[in-house]
Amino acid sequence: QAMFHLGEMVTATQSVSDEVLELLGQEMNYQIQVVSPEEEDRELLDSFDITFGEDAGGDEDLLPRPPVVTVMGHVDHGKTRLLDTIRKTNVHEGEAGGITQHIGAYQVATNLEGEERLITFIDTPGHEAFTAMRARGATSTDIAVIVVAADDGVMPQTAEAIDHARAADVPIVVAVNKIDKPGANPSKVRQQMSDYGVVPEEYGGDTMFVDISARQGVNIEGLLEAILLTADASLDLRANPTMEAQGVAIEAHLDRGRGPVATVLVQRGTLRVGDSVVAGDAYGRVRRMINEFDEDVTEALPARPVQVIGFTSVPGAGDTFLVVEEDRVARQIADRRRARLRNAQFAAARKRVSLEDLDKA
Ligand code: GDP
Ligand code: MG
């Protein structure tokens, strides 16, 4: 029995790791090569002469783009409140009503040294969204804002947030929240974070800490400024706005009237009404684009989140999306991905069956 020789006990209901499968192949003089889903997808796009990812635009036409920020932190430390406060206090010039729609992400404008700059916030706090997207190969975040309540200090999910940011290799800005509360101790937060290796600039480290009150709206501008300063100091955020758009779907649902509605974050290129798009195994043509002010827009630049209407089915959150030259190509890519997904499920079932057979042999 091959499995026995490999020193691995496999019961009839277990599936085996890719490594074991490769070893098993060797044992039986087969070369088994396990191809990751990402590799498989790259090959699929290759066959259409499409490159997805940061290299897609080449080195030309790179222009500065806004940073994309995710807010993380321990439960009840004020993530949702902070995102609400930023959404309310910040109104684009000329958009008198302010942000009216929760579309999964929004952009705010702020002044840094006399220059108006944009920041994109992913509007779903929490670690799940962040890790789910990363697991699907969609790196959507440039900077992690970690919220720590000054009356509570560093808690287990604060430590988790630090780990996630490190794993994704994104710089951290610490928002020391609830400084309005009587028991607030912002210097203790700095001490505790230092123990986790997140050392404030004022202690000689490289992380900016900003004391805020999300409830009272205190020092929100200071936080936005710290985000931009951190982006400028440690990241060179550029994207090619002239290419066909690529990015990630951050949220999607089926609307009764509008059909599938997906919020996509454009990461490079410019997305336009009329473009043929594919996101995961969903495809379509952009019929309408709507921003967080509930306005129709005709194009979306890098780092801009926008709701897209025109998919024929609902993409998954975290699916990468891209514009292709024509509807036919979009449909073919979507169809092949769906078929592959079906095959993978089938293969997983079959892998188990064949091992059961081996065990009996
Ligand atoms: P989340 O679980 O991190 O999203 O936390 P929430 O945003 O839901 O906030 C938890 C509670 O703390 C809510 O009752 C908020 O109103 C409150 N809160 C948030 N920020 C502040 C603040 O700056 N000061 C005070 N006093 N309370 C706050
Ligand atoms: Mg919340």
Short mmCIF file of C-alpha atoms and ligand atoms in Angstrom, two decimals:
data_model
loop_
_atom_site.label_atom_id
_atom_site.label_comp_id
_atom_site.label_asym_id
_atom_site.label_seq_id
_atom_site.Cartn_x
_atom_site.Cartn_y
_atom_site.Cartn_z
CA GLN A 1 0.00 0.00 0.00
CA ALA A 2 1.52 3.22 -1.20
CA MET A 3 0.04 5.37 1.53
CA PHE A 4 1.37 3.03 4.15
CA HIS A 5 4.90 3.23 2.76
CA LEU A 6 4.71 6.99 2.93
CA GLY A 7 3.99 6.70 6.60
CA GLU A 8 0.66 8.38 6.29
CA MET A 9 -2.58 7.02 7.63
CA VAL A 10 -5.50 7.97 5.47
CA THR A 11 -9.02 7.03 6.29
CA ALA A 12 -11.76 6.67 3.73
CA THR A 13 -13.20 10.09 4.42
CA GLN A 14 -10.03 12.17 4.51
CA SER A 15 -8.61 14.03 1.59
CA VAL A 16 -4.84 14.43 1.34
CA SER A 17 -2.57 17.41 0.99
CA ASP A 18 -1.00 18.37 -2.32
CA GLU A 19 2.42 17.41 -0.95
CA VAL A 20 1.27 13.89 -0.10
CA LEU A 21 -0.30 13.60 -3.53
CA GLU A 22 3.00 14.56 -5.18
CA LEU A 23 4.92 12.05 -3.04
CA LEU A 24 2.40 9.37 -3.80
CA GLY A 25 2.85 10.06 -7.49
CA GLN A 26 6.61 9.67 -7.19
CA GLU A 27 6.18 6.40 -5.36
CA MET A 28 4.12 5.07 -8.24
CA ASN A 29 6.36 6.59 -10.93
CA TYR A 30 3.87 9.26 -11.92
CA GLN A 31 4.70 12.87 -12.02
CA ILE A 32 1.91 14.70 -10.31
CA GLN A 33 2.03 18.44 -10.51
CA VAL A 34 -0.36 20.41 -8.39
CA VAL A 35 -1.28 23.70 -10.00
CA SER A 36 -2.65 26.43 -7.75
CA PRO A 37 -5.92 28.15 -8.69
CA GLU A 38 -3.99 31.41 -9.13
CA GLU A 39 -1.59 29.80 -11.60
CA GLU A 40 -4.48 28.22 -13.41
CA ASP A 41 -6.21 31.56 -13.72
CA ARG A 42 -3.06 33.23 -14.96
CA GLU A 43 -2.80 30.58 -17.66
CA LEU A 44 -6.42 31.15 -18.61
CA LEU A 45 -5.90 34.90 -18.98
CA ASP A 46 -2.61 34.26 -20.79
CA SER A 47 -4.52 32.35 -23.44
CA PHE A 48 -6.43 35.57 -24.15
CA ASP A 49 -3.22 37.62 -24.09
CA ILE A 50 -4.33 39.34 -20.89
CA THR A 51 -2.06 40.21 -17.98
CA PHE A 52 -3.73 40.90 -14.68
CA GLY A 53 -1.96 42.67 -11.83
CA GLU A 54 0.46 45.42 -11.06
CA ASP A 55 2.64 44.62 -14.06
CA ALA A 56 -0.27 44.86 -16.46
CA GLY A 57 0.14 48.53 -17.22
CA GLY A 58 3.88 48.39 -17.74
CA ASP A 59 6.09 51.20 -16.47
CA GLU A 60 4.55 53.84 -18.65
CA ASP A 61 1.96 56.46 -17.82
CA LEU A 62 2.18 55.81 -14.09
CA LEU A 63 0.53 58.60 -12.15
CA PRO A 64 0.07 59.06 -8.38
CA ARG A 65 -3.12 57.51 -7.01
CA PRO A 66 -4.90 57.81 -3.65
CA PRO A 67 -4.15 55.30 -0.88
CA VAL A 68 -6.72 52.60 -0.09
CA VAL A 69 -7.30 52.17 3.64
CA THR A 70 -8.87 49.41 5.75
CA VAL A 71 -9.94 50.04 9.36
CA MET A 72 -9.31 47.23 11.83
CA GLY A 73 -9.29 46.80 15.60
CA HIS A 74 -10.90 45.15 18.61
CA VAL A 75 -14.69 44.90 18.80
CA ASP A 76 -16.36 48.02 20.24
CA HIS A 77 -13.22 50.13 19.94
CA GLY A 78 -15.02 52.36 17.43
CA LYS A 79 -14.32 51.17 13.86
CA THR A 80 -17.87 51.66 12.59
CA ARG A 81 -18.22 54.99 14.37
CA LEU A 82 -14.95 56.21 12.91
CA LEU A 83 -15.94 55.24 9.36
CA ASP A 84 -19.28 57.04 9.88
CA THR A 85 -17.63 60.15 11.24
CA ILE A 86 -15.16 60.35 8.37
CA ARG A 87 -17.99 59.80 5.90
CA LYS A 88 -20.01 62.64 7.42
CA THR A 89 -17.32 65.21 8.07
CA ASN A 90 -15.86 64.94 4.64
CA VAL A 91 -17.74 66.30 1.71
CA HIS A 92 -16.29 66.50 -1.75
CA GLU A 93 -16.24 69.97 -3.17
CA GLY A 94 -19.38 70.47 -5.17
CA GLU A 95 -21.18 67.46 -3.70
CA ALA A 96 -23.30 69.40 -1.25
CA GLY A 97 -25.34 66.49 0.07
CA GLY A 98 -22.38 64.48 1.27
CA ILE A 99 -22.12 60.72 1.08
CA THR A 100 -25.57 59.21 0.89
CA GLN A 101 -24.98 55.58 -0.01
CA HIS A 102 -23.21 52.71 1.70
CA ILE A 103 -21.60 51.05 -1.28
CA GLY A 104 -18.79 49.20 0.52
CA ALA A 105 -16.18 51.89 0.06
CA TYR A 106 -15.98 55.66 -0.24
CA GLN A 107 -13.51 58.38 -1.04
CA VAL A 108 -12.87 61.50 1.00
CA ALA A 109 -10.92 64.62 0.16
CA THR A 110 -8.56 66.28 2.58
CA ASN A 111 -5.96 69.01 2.47
CA LEU A 112 -2.31 68.27 2.97
CA GLU A 113 0.01 71.25 2.85
CA GLY A 114 -2.46 73.19 0.73
CA GLU A 115 -3.00 70.39 -1.74
CA GLU A 116 -6.33 68.56 -2.01
CA ARG A 117 -5.78 64.82 -1.78
CA LEU A 118 -8.10 61.83 -1.84
CA ILE A 119 -8.20 58.78 0.44
CA THR A 120 -10.24 55.65 -0.28
CA PHE A 121 -11.78 53.85 2.69
CA ILE A 122 -13.03 50.29 2.54
CA ASP A 123 -16.31 50.72 4.39
CA THR A 124 -16.54 47.27 5.96
CA PRO A 125 -14.48 47.17 9.13
CA GLY A 126 -13.13 43.92 10.38
CA HIS A 127 -10.49 41.38 9.72
CA GLU A 128 -12.65 38.94 7.78
CA ALA A 129 -13.07 41.15 4.73
CA PHE A 130 -9.38 41.92 4.77
CA THR A 131 -8.19 38.32 5.00
CA ALA A 132 -10.88 36.96 2.69
CA MET A 133 -9.74 39.28 -0.06
CA ARG A 134 -6.10 38.47 0.52
CA ALA A 135 -6.86 34.78 0.44
CA ARG A 136 -8.37 35.26 -3.01
CA GLY A 137 -5.27 37.01 -4.23
CA ALA A 138 -6.82 40.44 -4.19
CA THR A 139 -4.52 42.80 -2.40
CA SER A 140 -6.78 45.79 -2.02
CA THR A 141 -5.33 47.64 0.95
CA ASP A 142 -2.35 49.99 1.08
CA ILE A 143 -2.60 51.10 4.72
CA ALA A 144 -4.22 49.59 7.82
CA VAL A 145 -5.72 51.96 10.37
CA ILE A 146 -5.83 50.12 13.69
CA VAL A 147 -8.34 51.59 16.12
CA VAL A 148 -7.53 51.20 19.82
CA ALA A 149 -9.92 52.51 22.48
CA ALA A 150 -7.88 54.57 24.94
CA ASP A 151 -9.99 53.43 27.90
CA ASP A 152 -9.57 49.75 27.07
CA GLY A 153 -6.11 49.45 25.57
CA VAL A 154 -4.66 46.69 23.42
CA MET A 155 -6.94 43.64 23.26
CA PRO A 156 -6.76 40.25 21.48
CA GLN A 157 -8.24 41.52 18.20
CA THR A 158 -5.85 44.47 18.27
CA ALA A 159 -3.00 41.99 18.24
CA GLU A 160 -4.72 40.07 15.42
CA ALA A 161 -5.03 43.26 13.41
CA ILE A 162 -1.30 43.88 13.83
CA ASP A 163 -0.62 40.34 12.58
CA HIS A 164 -2.87 40.82 9.53
CA ALA A 165 -1.21 44.09 8.62
CA ARG A 166 2.22 42.52 8.94
CA ALA A 167 1.24 39.47 6.89
CA ALA A 168 -0.01 41.77 4.14
CA ASP A 169 3.07 43.96 4.51
CA VAL A 170 1.06 47.16 4.80
CA PRO A 171 2.05 50.09 7.02
CA ILE A 172 -0.05 50.83 10.12
CA VAL A 173 -1.52 54.07 11.41
CA VAL A 174 -2.85 53.83 14.96
CA ALA A 175 -6.04 55.73 15.79
CA VAL A 176 -6.14 56.07 19.58
CA ASN A 177 -9.90 56.48 19.98
CA LYS A 178 -12.32 57.57 22.74
CA ILE A 179 -9.97 60.16 24.19
CA ASP A 180 -13.12 61.96 25.39
CA LYS A 181 -13.74 59.25 27.96
CA PRO A 182 -12.73 59.83 31.58
CA GLY A 183 -10.63 56.66 31.81
CA ALA A 184 -8.74 57.34 28.58
CA ASN A 185 -5.04 56.65 28.76
CA PRO A 186 -3.46 57.31 25.34
CA SER A 187 0.12 56.92 26.56
CA LYS A 188 -0.65 53.47 27.91
CA VAL A 189 -1.89 52.51 24.42
CA ARG A 190 1.44 53.69 22.97
CA GLN A 191 3.30 51.62 25.56
CA GLN A 192 1.25 48.51 24.89
CA MET A 193 1.54 48.82 21.11
CA SER A 194 5.30 49.24 21.48
CA ASP A 195 5.38 45.90 23.27
CA TYR A 196 3.91 44.44 20.08
CA GLY A 197 6.60 46.11 18.01
CA VAL A 198 4.37 48.94 16.78
CA VAL A 199 6.49 51.82 18.03
CA PRO A 200 5.24 55.43 17.86
CA GLU A 201 7.33 57.99 16.00
CA GLU A 202 7.63 60.02 19.19
CA TYR A 203 9.37 57.01 20.81
CA GLY A 204 11.75 56.69 17.87
CA GLY A 205 9.64 54.18 15.91
CA ASP A 206 8.08 54.55 12.49
CA THR A 207 4.34 54.38 13.22
CA MET A 208 2.12 57.45 13.50
CA PHE A 209 -0.29 57.46 16.45
CA VAL A 210 -3.19 59.93 16.38
CA ASP A 211 -5.45 60.66 19.35
CA ILE A 212 -9.07 60.99 18.26
CA SER A 213 -12.66 60.87 19.36
CA ALA A 214 -14.79 59.28 16.69
CA ARG A 215 -17.92 60.20 18.66
CA GLN A 216 -17.09 63.89 19.09
CA GLY A 217 -15.29 64.23 15.77
CA VAL A 218 -12.03 65.30 17.41
CA ASN A 219 -8.87 65.32 15.29
CA ILE A 220 -10.27 63.41 12.34
CA GLU A 221 -8.32 65.73 10.04
CA GLY A 222 -5.17 64.80 11.96
CA LEU A 223 -5.86 61.13 11.27
CA LEU A 224 -6.42 61.73 7.55
CA GLU A 225 -3.20 63.73 7.42
CA ALA A 226 -1.29 60.90 9.14
CA ILE A 227 -2.62 58.45 6.55
CA LEU A 228 -1.35 60.61 3.70
CA LEU A 229 2.01 61.26 5.40
CA THR A 230 2.44 57.52 5.95
CA ALA A 231 1.56 56.82 2.31
CA ASP A 232 4.05 59.43 1.12
CA ALA A 233 6.81 58.23 3.44
CA SER A 234 6.66 54.51 2.83
CA LEU A 235 4.72 53.82 -0.37
CA ASP A 236 4.99 54.92 -3.96
CA LEU A 237 1.37 54.63 -4.98
CA ARG A 238 1.07 54.89 -8.72
CA ALA A 239 -1.20 53.46 -11.35
CA ASN A 240 -1.67 53.73 -15.07
CA PRO A 241 -4.99 55.48 -15.74
CA THR A 242 -4.82 55.03 -19.51
CA MET A 243 -5.17 51.25 -19.70
CA GLU A 244 -8.34 49.16 -19.55
CA ALA A 245 -9.51 48.96 -15.95
CA GLN A 246 -8.58 46.20 -13.50
CA GLY A 247 -9.43 45.87 -9.84
CA VAL A 248 -11.40 43.94 -7.28
CA ALA A 249 -15.07 43.47 -6.45
CA ILE A 250 -15.51 44.42 -2.82
CA GLU A 251 -19.22 43.80 -2.46
CA ALA A 252 -22.04 42.52 -4.61
CA HIS A 253 -25.72 41.75 -4.30
CA LEU A 254 -28.85 41.16 -6.31
CA ASP A 255 -31.09 44.22 -6.43
CA ARG A 256 -34.78 43.68 -7.24
CA GLY A 257 -34.94 46.51 -9.71
CA ARG A 258 -31.40 46.84 -10.96
CA GLY A 259 -30.32 43.21 -11.09
CA PRO A 260 -26.78 42.30 -10.00
CA VAL A 261 -25.04 45.31 -8.44
CA ALA A 262 -21.34 45.12 -7.67
CA THR A 263 -19.11 47.66 -5.97
CA VAL A 264 -15.74 47.47 -7.61
CA LEU A 265 -12.52 49.17 -6.64
CA VAL A 266 -10.61 50.24 -9.72
CA GLN A 267 -6.93 49.57 -9.04
CA ARG A 268 -5.48 50.56 -12.39
CA GLY A 269 -6.82 51.89 -15.65
CA THR A 270 -10.07 53.79 -16.13
CA LEU A 271 -13.45 52.07 -16.02
CA ARG A 272 -16.08 53.45 -18.37
CA VAL A 273 -19.75 52.98 -19.09
CA GLY A 274 -19.99 50.57 -22.01
CA ASP A 275 -16.93 48.51 -21.03
CA SER A 276 -17.12 44.72 -21.24
CA VAL A 277 -16.22 43.37 -17.80
CA VAL A 278 -15.56 40.07 -16.11
CA ALA A 279 -15.34 39.54 -12.32
CA GLY A 280 -14.69 35.99 -11.16
CA ASP A 281 -17.21 33.90 -13.08
CA ALA A 282 -19.59 36.82 -13.65
CA TYR A 283 -19.50 38.95 -16.77
CA GLY A 284 -21.42 41.74 -18.39
CA ARG A 285 -21.24 45.21 -19.80
CA VAL A 286 -21.19 48.35 -17.66
CA ARG A 287 -24.63 49.92 -18.17
CA ARG A 288 -24.46 52.41 -15.31
CA MET A 289 -21.93 53.46 -12.68
CA ILE A 290 -23.03 55.09 -9.44
CA ASN A 291 -20.80 56.68 -6.81
CA GLU A 292 -21.27 57.01 -3.04
CA PHE A 293 -23.13 60.32 -3.60
CA ASP A 294 -25.76 58.38 -5.56
CA GLU A 295 -24.71 60.14 -8.73
CA ASP A 296 -24.24 58.55 -12.10
CA VAL A 297 -20.65 58.72 -13.30
CA THR A 298 -19.24 57.84 -16.72
CA GLU A 299 -15.72 56.93 -15.68
CA ALA A 300 -13.80 55.75 -12.61
CA LEU A 301 -10.08 56.32 -12.08
CA PRO A 302 -7.56 54.26 -10.03
CA ALA A 303 -8.48 53.86 -6.33
CA ARG A 304 -12.08 54.89 -7.05
CA PRO A 305 -14.86 52.64 -5.74
CA VAL A 306 -17.98 52.60 -7.84
CA GLN A 307 -21.17 50.58 -8.12
CA VAL A 308 -21.47 48.79 -11.41
CA ILE A 309 -24.78 47.79 -12.94
CA GLY A 310 -24.72 45.45 -15.92
CA PHE A 311 -23.38 42.09 -14.72
CA THR A 312 -25.51 39.14 -15.76
CA SER A 313 -24.86 37.41 -12.41
CA VAL A 314 -23.55 38.42 -9.00
CA PRO A 315 -19.74 38.36 -8.61
CA GLY A 316 -18.18 37.22 -5.33
CA ALA A 317 -16.68 39.69 -2.85
CA GLY A 318 -12.94 39.57 -3.38
CA ASP A 319 -13.17 38.49 -7.02
CA THR A 320 -10.73 40.26 -9.27
CA PHE A 321 -12.33 42.15 -12.15
CA LEU A 322 -11.06 43.35 -15.48
CA VAL A 323 -12.16 45.03 -18.66
CA VAL A 324 -11.76 43.08 -21.88
CA GLU A 325 -12.07 44.16 -25.49
CA GLU A 326 -15.45 42.63 -26.19
CA ASP A 327 -18.43 40.88 -24.61
CA ARG A 328 -17.53 37.57 -26.19
CA VAL A 329 -14.16 37.45 -24.40
CA ALA A 330 -15.75 38.38 -21.07
CA ARG A 331 -18.25 35.58 -21.44
CA GLN A 332 -15.62 33.03 -22.45
CA ILE A 333 -13.42 33.84 -19.45
CA ALA A 334 -16.40 33.68 -17.08
CA ASP A 335 -17.61 30.39 -18.59
CA ARG A 336 -14.20 28.77 -18.34
CA ARG A 337 -13.81 29.87 -14.72
CA ARG A 338 -17.20 28.44 -13.86
CA ALA A 339 -16.37 25.17 -15.60
CA ARG A 340 -13.04 25.00 -13.77
CA LEU A 341 -14.75 25.56 -10.45
CA ARG A 342 -17.14 22.73 -11.21
CA ASN A 343 -14.25 20.48 -12.24
CA ALA A 344 -12.34 21.29 -9.07
CA GLN A 345 -15.29 20.23 -6.95
CA PHE A 346 -15.64 17.07 -8.99
CA ALA A 347 -11.91 16.34 -8.79
CA ALA A 348 -11.90 16.80 -5.03
CA ALA A 349 -14.60 14.17 -4.75
CA ARG A 350 -12.80 11.86 -7.17
CA LYS A 351 -9.45 12.21 -5.41
CA ARG A 352 -11.06 10.82 -2.31
CA VAL A 353 -12.64 7.91 -4.14
CA SER A 354 -9.40 6.80 -5.76
CA LEU A 355 -7.62 6.78 -2.42
CA GLU A 356 -10.33 4.63 -0.94
CA ASP A 357 -9.66 2.20 -3.77
CA LEU A 358 -5.94 2.24 -3.09
CA ASP A 359 -6.53 1.48 0.55
CA LYS A 360 -8.40 -1.67 -0.38
CA ALA A 361 -5.82 -2.81 -2.91
P1 GDP B 1 -16.73 48.63 16.47
O1 GDP B 1 -17.20 47.33 17.07
O2 GDP B 1 -15.23 48.73 16.54
O3 GDP B 1 -17.26 48.92 15.10
O4 GDP B 1 -17.23 49.77 17.47
P2 GDP B 1 -18.40 50.85 17.27
O5 GDP B 1 -18.04 51.87 16.28
O6 GDP B 1 -19.67 50.10 17.07
O7 GDP B 1 -18.38 51.54 18.69
C1 GDP B 1 -18.67 50.85 19.89
C2 GDP B 1 -19.27 51.81 20.90
O8 GDP B 1 -18.30 52.79 21.27
C3 GDP B 1 -20.47 52.57 20.36
O9 GDP B 1 -21.41 52.71 21.39
C4 GDP B 1 -19.88 53.92 19.99
O10 GDP B 1 -20.83 54.95 20.03
C5 GDP B 1 -18.82 54.10 21.04
N1 GDP B 1 -17.73 54.97 20.58
C6 GDP B 1 -17.07 54.91 19.41
N2 GDP B 1 -16.16 55.89 19.34
C7 GDP B 1 -16.24 56.59 20.49
C8 GDP B 1 -15.56 57.73 21.00
O11 GDP B 1 -14.68 58.34 20.38
N3 GDP B 1 -15.91 58.14 22.27
C9 GDP B 1 -16.88 57.51 22.98
N4 GDP B 1 -17.14 58.00 24.21
N5 GDP B 1 -17.55 56.46 22.52
C10 GDP B 1 -17.24 56.00 21.29
MG MG B 2 -18.53 47.73 13.94
#
